[in-house]
PDB file of C-alpha atoms in Angstrom:
ATOM      1  CA  UNK A   1    -122.784  27.423 176.403  1.00 32.00           C
ATOM      2  CA  UNK A   2    -125.477  25.113 174.980  1.00 37.00           C
ATOM      3  CA  UNK A   3    -124.310  22.314 172.753  1.00 41.00           C
ATOM      4  CA  UNK A   4    -125.347  23.512 169.305  1.00 35.00           C
ATOM      5  CA  UNK A   5    -122.417  22.531 167.121  1.00 36.00           C
ATOM      6  CA  UNK A   6    -121.084  19.308 165.717  1.00 38.00           C
ATOM      7  CA  UNK A   7    -122.545  16.762 163.278  1.00 37.00           C
ATOM      8  CA  UNK A   8    -126.318  16.917 163.228  1.00 38.00           C
ATOM      9  CA  UNK A   9    -128.514  13.863 162.967  1.00 41.00           C
ATOM     10  CA  UNK A  10    -131.928  13.424 161.441  1.00 44.00           C
ATOM     11  CA  UNK A  11    -133.533  16.784 160.758  1.00 45.00           C
ATOM     12  CA  UNK A  12    -130.426  18.823 161.712  1.00 60.00           C
ATOM     13  CA  UNK A  13    -132.255  20.313 164.697  1.00 64.00           C
ATOM     14  CA  UNK A  14    -129.980  21.771 167.410  1.00 75.00           C
ATOM     15  CA  UNK A  15    -129.865  19.701 170.576  1.00 76.00           C
ATOM     16  CA  UNK A  16    -131.351  22.461 172.709  1.00 73.00           C
ATOM     17  CA  UNK A  17    -134.516  22.479 170.579  1.00 69.00           C
ATOM     18  CA  UNK A  18    -135.113  18.745 171.059  1.00 71.00           C
ATOM     19  CA  UNK A  19    -136.124  19.196 174.686  1.00 67.00           C
ATOM     20  CA  UNK A  20    -139.779  18.458 175.384  1.00 65.00           C
ATOM     21  CA  UNK A  21    -141.582  21.718 176.214  1.00 63.00           C
ATOM     22  CA  UNK A  22    -143.814  21.795 179.302  1.00 61.00           C
ATOM     23  CA  UNK A  23    -147.511  21.264 178.529  1.00 63.00           C
ATOM     24  CA  UNK A  24    -149.702  24.340 178.138  1.00 67.00           C
ATOM     25  CA  UNK A  25    -152.842  23.698 180.166  1.00 63.00           C
ATOM     26  CA  UNK A  26    -155.746  25.425 181.841  1.00 73.00           C
ATOM     27  CA  UNK A  27    -155.513  25.624 185.621  1.00 74.00           C
ATOM     28  CA  UNK A  28    -158.071  22.847 186.162  1.00 74.00           C
ATOM     29  CA  UNK A  29    -156.348  20.585 183.635  1.00 73.00           C
ATOM     30  CA  UNK A  30    -153.002  21.226 185.333  1.00 78.00           C
ATOM     31  CA  UNK A  31    -154.505  20.277 188.701  1.00 84.00           C
ATOM     32  CA  UNK A  32    -155.922  17.051 187.271  1.00 83.00           C
ATOM     33  CA  UNK A  33    -152.600  16.233 185.639  1.00 83.00           C
ATOM     34  CA  UNK A  34    -150.737  16.776 188.909  1.00 85.00           C
ATOM     35  CA  UNK A  35    -153.245  14.629 190.826  1.00 87.00           C
ATOM     36  CA  UNK A  36    -152.964  11.788 188.312  1.00 85.00           C
ATOM     37  CA  UNK A  37    -149.150  11.861 188.291  1.00 86.00           C
ATOM     38  CA  UNK A  38    -148.989  11.927 192.092  1.00 88.00           C
ATOM     39  CA  UNK A  39    -151.403   9.004 192.370  1.00 86.00           C
ATOM     40  CA  UNK A  40    -149.611   7.010 189.672  1.00 83.00           C
ATOM     41  CA  UNK A  41    -146.191   7.557 191.239  1.00 85.00           C
ATOM     42  CA  UNK A  42    -147.484   6.417 194.638  1.00 90.00           C
ATOM     43  CA  UNK A  43    -149.320   3.348 193.324  1.00 87.00           C
ATOM     44  CA  UNK A  44    -146.461   2.294 191.070  1.00 85.00           C
ATOM     45  CA  UNK A  45    -144.026   2.576 193.994  1.00 84.00           C
ATOM     46  CA  UNK A  46    -146.307   0.573 196.283  1.00 88.00           C
ATOM     47  CA  UNK A  47    -147.445  -2.176 193.904  1.00 87.00           C
ATOM     48  CA  UNK A  48    -145.194  -2.133 190.838  1.00 83.00           C
ATOM     49  CA  UNK A  49    -145.961  -0.703 187.418  1.00 83.00           C
ATOM     50  CA  UNK A  50    -147.380  -3.878 185.905  1.00 83.00           C
ATOM     51  CA  UNK A  51    -149.806  -4.517 188.773  1.00 85.00           C
ATOM     52  CA  UNK A  52    -151.503  -1.094 188.694  1.00 87.00           C
ATOM     53  CA  UNK A  53    -154.437  -0.473 186.340  1.00 88.00           C
ATOM     54  CA  UNK A  54    -155.418   2.873 184.894  1.00 87.00           C
ATOM     55  CA  UNK A  55    -158.768   2.459 186.651  1.00 91.00           C
ATOM     56  CA  UNK A  56    -156.923   2.341 189.971  1.00 91.00           C
ATOM     57  CA  UNK A  57    -154.900   5.446 189.101  1.00 88.00           C
ATOM     58  CA  UNK A  58    -158.025   7.375 188.097  1.00 90.00           C
ATOM     59  CA  UNK A  59    -159.832   6.397 191.294  1.00 91.00           C
ATOM     60  CA  UNK A  60    -156.853   7.348 193.482  1.00 92.00           C
ATOM     61  CA  UNK A  61    -156.521  10.690 191.683  1.00 87.00           C
ATOM     62  CA  UNK A  62    -160.232  11.453 191.974  1.00 91.00           C
ATOM     63  CA  UNK A  63    -160.703  11.904 188.224  1.00 90.00           C
ATOM     64  CA  UNK A  64    -162.796  10.053 185.686  1.00 89.00           C
ATOM     65  CA  UNK A  65    -161.231   7.290 183.636  1.00 87.00           C
ATOM     66  CA  UNK A  66    -162.085   9.228 180.482  1.00 87.00           C
ATOM     67  CA  UNK A  67    -160.128  12.236 181.746  1.00 85.00           C
ATOM     68  CA  UNK A  68    -157.076  10.063 182.323  1.00 86.00           C
ATOM     69  CA  UNK A  69    -157.323   8.414 178.900  1.00 86.00           C
ATOM     70  CA  UNK A  70    -157.791  11.732 177.097  1.00 85.00           C
ATOM     71  CA  UNK A  71    -154.759  13.228 178.805  1.00 85.00           C
ATOM     72  CA  UNK A  72    -152.331  10.284 178.793  1.00 85.00           C
ATOM     73  CA  UNK A  73    -153.760   7.717 176.365  1.00 84.00           C
ATOM     74  CA  UNK A  74    -152.484   4.585 178.085  1.00 84.00           C
ATOM     75  CA  UNK A  75    -150.060   3.391 180.734  1.00 82.00           C
ATOM     76  CA  UNK A  76    -147.113   4.110 178.444  1.00 81.00           C
ATOM     77  CA  UNK A  77    -148.245   7.723 178.065  1.00 82.00           C
ATOM     78  CA  UNK A  78    -148.534   7.970 181.822  1.00 85.00           C
ATOM     79  CA  UNK A  79    -145.030   6.542 182.224  1.00 82.00           C
ATOM     80  CA  UNK A  80    -143.629   9.085 179.750  1.00 80.00           C
ATOM     81  CA  UNK A  81    -145.254  11.926 181.696  1.00 84.00           C
ATOM     82  CA  UNK A  82    -143.873  10.643 185.002  1.00 85.00           C
ATOM     83  CA  UNK A  83    -140.381  10.411 183.536  1.00 85.00           C
ATOM     84  CA  UNK A  84    -140.490  13.817 181.869  1.00 87.00           C
ATOM     85  CA  UNK A  85    -139.313  15.873 184.850  1.00 81.00           C
ATOM     86  CA  UNK A  86    -136.462  13.490 185.593  1.00 87.00           C
ATOM     87  CA  UNK A  87    -135.357  13.501 181.951  1.00 91.00           C
ATOM     88  CA  UNK A  88    -135.527  17.299 181.874  1.00 90.00           C
ATOM     89  CA  UNK A  89    -133.106  17.517 184.804  1.00 91.00           C
ATOM     90  CA  UNK A  90    -130.599  15.328 182.952  1.00 95.00           C
ATOM     91  CA  UNK A  91    -131.056  17.276 179.716  1.00 94.00           C
ATOM     92  CA  UNK A  92    -130.464  20.551 181.565  1.00 94.00           C
ATOM     93  CA  UNK A  93    -127.235  19.183 183.029  1.00 95.00           C
ATOM     94  CA  UNK A  94    -126.049  18.056 179.585  1.00 96.00           C
ATOM     95  CA  UNK A  95    -126.736  21.458 178.047  1.00 95.00           C
ATOM     96  CA  UNK A  96    -125.674  23.818 180.813  1.00 94.00           C
ATOM     97  CA  UNK A  97    -124.211  21.867 183.735  1.00 95.00           C
ATOM     98  CA  UNK A  98    -120.606  21.481 184.806  1.00 96.00           C
ATOM     99  CA  UNK A  99    -118.163  19.242 182.974  1.00 97.00           C
ATOM    100  CA  UNK A 100    -117.736  16.427 182.268  1.00 97.00           C
ATOM    101  CA  UNK A 101    -121.500  15.839 181.852  1.00 97.00           C
ATOM    102  CA  UNK A 102    -121.965  19.391 180.618  1.00 96.00           C
ATOM    103  CA  UNK A 103    -119.874  21.239 178.013  1.00 94.00           C
ATOM    104  CA  UNK A 104    -116.145  22.034 178.196  1.00 93.00           C
ATOM    105  CA  UNK A 105    -114.840  18.481 178.477  1.00 96.00           C
ATOM    106  CA  UNK A 106    -113.435  16.060 175.927  1.00 96.00           C
ATOM    107  CA  UNK A 107    -116.094  14.061 174.026  1.00 96.00           C
ATOM    108  CA  UNK A 108    -114.887  10.742 175.453  1.00 96.00           C
ATOM    109  CA  UNK A 109    -115.113  12.118 179.000  1.00 97.00           C
ATOM    110  CA  UNK A 110    -118.578  13.481 178.312  1.00 97.00           C
ATOM    111  CA  UNK A 111    -119.752  10.149 176.889  1.00 98.00           C
ATOM    112  CA  UNK A 112    -118.566   8.322 180.008  1.00 98.00           C
ATOM    113  CA  UNK A 113    -120.302  10.924 182.191  1.00 98.00           C
ATOM    114  CA  UNK A 114    -123.497  10.620 180.140  1.00 98.00           C
ATOM    115  CA  UNK A 115    -123.412   6.837 180.451  1.00 98.00           C
ATOM    116  CA  UNK A 116    -123.182   7.024 184.230  1.00 98.00           C
ATOM    117  CA  UNK A 117    -125.785   9.784 184.529  1.00 97.00           C
ATOM    118  CA  UNK A 118    -128.207   7.949 182.260  1.00 98.00           C
ATOM    119  CA  UNK A 119    -127.805   4.725 184.237  1.00 98.00           C
ATOM    120  CA  UNK A 120    -128.339   6.696 187.452  1.00 97.00           C
ATOM    121  CA  UNK A 121    -131.646   7.869 185.940  1.00 95.00           C
ATOM    122  CA  UNK A 122    -132.598   4.540 184.339  1.00 96.00           C
ATOM    123  CA  UNK A 123    -131.943   1.968 187.043  1.00 96.00           C
ATOM    124  CA  UNK A 124    -134.254   3.383 189.755  1.00 92.00           C
ATOM    125  CA  UNK A 125    -137.029   3.826 187.158  1.00 92.00           C
ATOM    126  CA  UNK A 126    -136.358   0.757 185.018  1.00 94.00           C
ATOM    127  CA  UNK A 127    -139.936  -0.559 185.047  1.00 91.00           C
ATOM    128  CA  UNK A 128    -141.379   2.835 184.071  1.00 91.00           C
ATOM    129  CA  UNK A 129    -138.879   3.367 181.256  1.00 93.00           C
ATOM    130  CA  UNK A 130    -139.491  -0.164 180.028  1.00 93.00           C
ATOM    131  CA  UNK A 131    -143.241   0.472 179.799  1.00 91.00           C
ATOM    132  CA  UNK A 132    -142.688   3.745 177.944  1.00 90.00           C
ATOM    133  CA  UNK A 133    -140.286   2.126 175.452  1.00 92.00           C
ATOM    134  CA  UNK A 134    -142.136  -1.122 174.710  1.00 89.00           C
ATOM    135  CA  UNK A 135    -145.814  -0.070 174.565  1.00 83.00           C
ATOM    136  CA  UNK A 136    -145.829  -0.652 170.804  1.00 85.00           C
ATOM    137  CA  UNK A 137    -143.263  -1.613 168.150  1.00 89.00           C
ATOM    138  CA  UNK A 138    -140.718   1.178 167.831  1.00 90.00           C
ATOM    139  CA  UNK A 139    -142.200   3.199 170.709  1.00 89.00           C
ATOM    140  CA  UNK A 140    -138.777   3.958 172.121  1.00 92.00           C
ATOM    141  CA  UNK A 141    -137.687   5.761 168.988  1.00 91.00           C
ATOM    142  CA  UNK A 142    -140.768   7.987 168.861  1.00 87.00           C
ATOM    143  CA  UNK A 143    -140.227   9.368 172.353  1.00 83.00           C
ATOM    144  CA  UNK A 144    -138.872  12.902 172.281  1.00 82.00           C
ATOM    145  CA  UNK A 145    -136.238  12.091 174.895  1.00 90.00           C
ATOM    146  CA  UNK A 146    -134.694   9.446 172.639  1.00 94.00           C
ATOM    147  CA  UNK A 147    -134.155  12.021 169.906  1.00 93.00           C
ATOM    148  CA  UNK A 148    -132.334  14.198 172.448  1.00 94.00           C
ATOM    149  CA  UNK A 149    -130.121  11.357 173.696  1.00 96.00           C
ATOM    150  CA  UNK A 150    -129.340  10.285 170.130  1.00 96.00           C
ATOM    151  CA  UNK A 151    -128.384  13.783 169.017  1.00 95.00           C
ATOM    152  CA  UNK A 152    -126.176  14.267 172.058  1.00 96.00           C
ATOM    153  CA  UNK A 153    -124.358  10.948 171.622  1.00 97.00           C
ATOM    154  CA  UNK A 154    -123.940  11.530 167.865  1.00 96.00           C
ATOM    155  CA  UNK A 155    -122.205  14.827 168.624  1.00 95.00           C
ATOM    156  CA  UNK A 156    -119.884  13.105 171.088  1.00 96.00           C
ATOM    157  CA  UNK A 157    -119.117  10.375 168.527  1.00 97.00           C
ATOM    158  CA  UNK A 158    -118.257  12.880 165.791  1.00 95.00           C
ATOM    159  CA  UNK A 159    -115.061  11.033 164.920  1.00 95.00           C
ATOM    160  CA  UNK A 160    -116.908   7.786 164.122  1.00 96.00           C
ATOM    161  CA  UNK A 161    -117.378   6.965 160.403  1.00 95.00           C
ATOM    162  CA  UNK A 162    -121.134   7.513 160.787  1.00 96.00           C
ATOM    163  CA  UNK A 163    -122.006   9.268 164.083  1.00 96.00           C
ATOM    164  CA  UNK A 164    -125.748   8.657 163.681  1.00 96.00           C
ATOM    165  CA  UNK A 165    -125.312   4.897 163.323  1.00 96.00           C
ATOM    166  CA  UNK A 166    -122.763   4.800 166.141  1.00 97.00           C
ATOM    167  CA  UNK A 167    -125.158   6.697 168.434  1.00 97.00           C
ATOM    168  CA  UNK A 168    -128.027   4.280 167.718  1.00 97.00           C
ATOM    169  CA  UNK A 169    -125.682   1.361 168.353  1.00 97.00           C
ATOM    170  CA  UNK A 170    -124.573   2.773 171.681  1.00 98.00           C
ATOM    171  CA  UNK A 171    -128.095   3.650 172.825  1.00 98.00           C
ATOM    172  CA  UNK A 172    -129.326   0.159 171.952  1.00 97.00           C
ATOM    173  CA  UNK A 173    -127.270  -1.094 174.892  1.00 98.00           C
ATOM    174  CA  UNK A 174    -129.121   1.363 177.160  1.00 98.00           C
ATOM    175  CA  UNK A 175    -132.614   0.239 176.137  1.00 97.00           C
ATOM    176  CA  UNK A 176    -134.652  -0.593 179.235  1.00 96.00           C
ATOM    177  CA  UNK A 177    -135.685  -4.002 177.881  1.00 96.00           C
ATOM    178  CA  UNK A 178    -132.040  -4.920 177.288  1.00 97.00           C
ATOM    179  CA  UNK A 179    -130.822  -3.582 180.638  1.00 98.00           C
ATOM    180  CA  UNK A 180    -133.617  -5.370 182.515  1.00 97.00           C
ATOM    181  CA  UNK A 181    -132.679  -8.639 180.809  1.00 97.00           C
ATOM    182  CA  UNK A 182    -128.909  -8.535 181.409  1.00 97.00           C
ATOM    183  CA  UNK A 183    -128.670  -6.719 184.749  1.00 97.00           C
ATOM    184  CA  UNK A 184    -129.371  -9.785 186.935  1.00 97.00           C
ATOM    185  CA  UNK A 185    -126.577 -11.686 185.186  1.00 97.00           C
ATOM    186  CA  UNK A 186    -123.992  -8.913 184.795  1.00 97.00           C
ATOM    187  CA  UNK A 187    -124.643  -6.698 187.801  1.00 97.00           C
ATOM    188  CA  UNK A 188    -124.491  -2.917 187.767  1.00 97.00           C
ATOM    189  CA  UNK A 189    -120.719  -2.495 188.061  1.00 97.00           C
ATOM    190  CA  UNK A 190    -119.955  -4.835 185.162  1.00 98.00           C
ATOM    191  CA  UNK A 191    -122.704  -3.274 183.048  1.00 98.00           C
ATOM    192  CA  UNK A 192    -121.291   0.222 183.587  1.00 97.00           C
ATOM    193  CA  UNK A 193    -117.764  -0.889 182.775  1.00 98.00           C
ATOM    194  CA  UNK A 194    -118.908  -2.623 179.594  1.00 98.00           C
ATOM    195  CA  UNK A 195    -120.796   0.458 178.425  1.00 97.00           C
ATOM    196  CA  UNK A 196    -117.733   2.629 179.070  1.00 97.00           C
ATOM    197  CA  UNK A 197    -115.700   0.233 176.910  1.00 97.00           C
ATOM    198  CA  UNK A 198    -118.349   0.267 174.178  1.00 97.00           C
ATOM    199  CA  UNK A 199    -118.354   4.061 174.077  1.00 96.00           C
ATOM    200  CA  UNK A 200    -114.574   4.168 173.826  1.00 95.00           C
ATOM    201  CA  UNK A 201    -114.626   1.614 170.996  1.00 96.00           C
ATOM    202  CA  UNK A 202    -117.193   3.592 169.017  1.00 94.00           C
ATOM    203  CA  UNK A 203    -115.482   6.972 169.486  1.00 88.00           C
TER     204      UNK A 203
END
C-alpha cells in the first residue's frame, strides 16, 4: 500500500502525489532531451561536473545552445534532470517496495533503511547532487525530490514533538554540500553509523 497516512507536512499533500511527473514532450523534444542527457552523463563521467560547460554538452548532443538553455536553464537544471530517474527508482521503492525500505516495517527500521538507500544514491552522484542543491540560495529546498524526502521522513518521525522540524534536521545531515565536506574526514562507514544514531535520537 502507498504511504498516505501519518502527520502531513507543509501543504498536507500525500506522499505519493509529491513524485515528479515525467515531462510531457513532443517526439522531437523528447529526442533532444535524451541526446542532451546522454551527452551530459558521458561528459560528466569523463571530466567531472565542474569541468564541463553547457556549450560542450550542447555540441556533444548535436543541439543548439539555445535549445539546451530553454529546456534545462543551467547546469543545475541539467543535474536535476539527470538525477530524476534515479530518484524515481528510490521513491518507487519507498512507496511500493519491500520492507524495511517500503511499507510494513517499524518507522525506526524504515528510517534506517531510507538512510542507507539515500546514501547509496547520493555517494556515487555526489557532485551532481551538490550542483543541483547549491545553484542558488535555498535551491535544495525548492527541488521536488526534497519535498518527497521531507514528507517521508516526517511520517517516520511521527513521535517527535514536531515531525516537520525533526525531518528538516535529519535531512540537513544528508545535504550534498555537508556530506562532501565531512566524508573525507569521517569515511562512509562512520558517516552511516552517525546518521543511524541521529535518526534514532530524533524518533
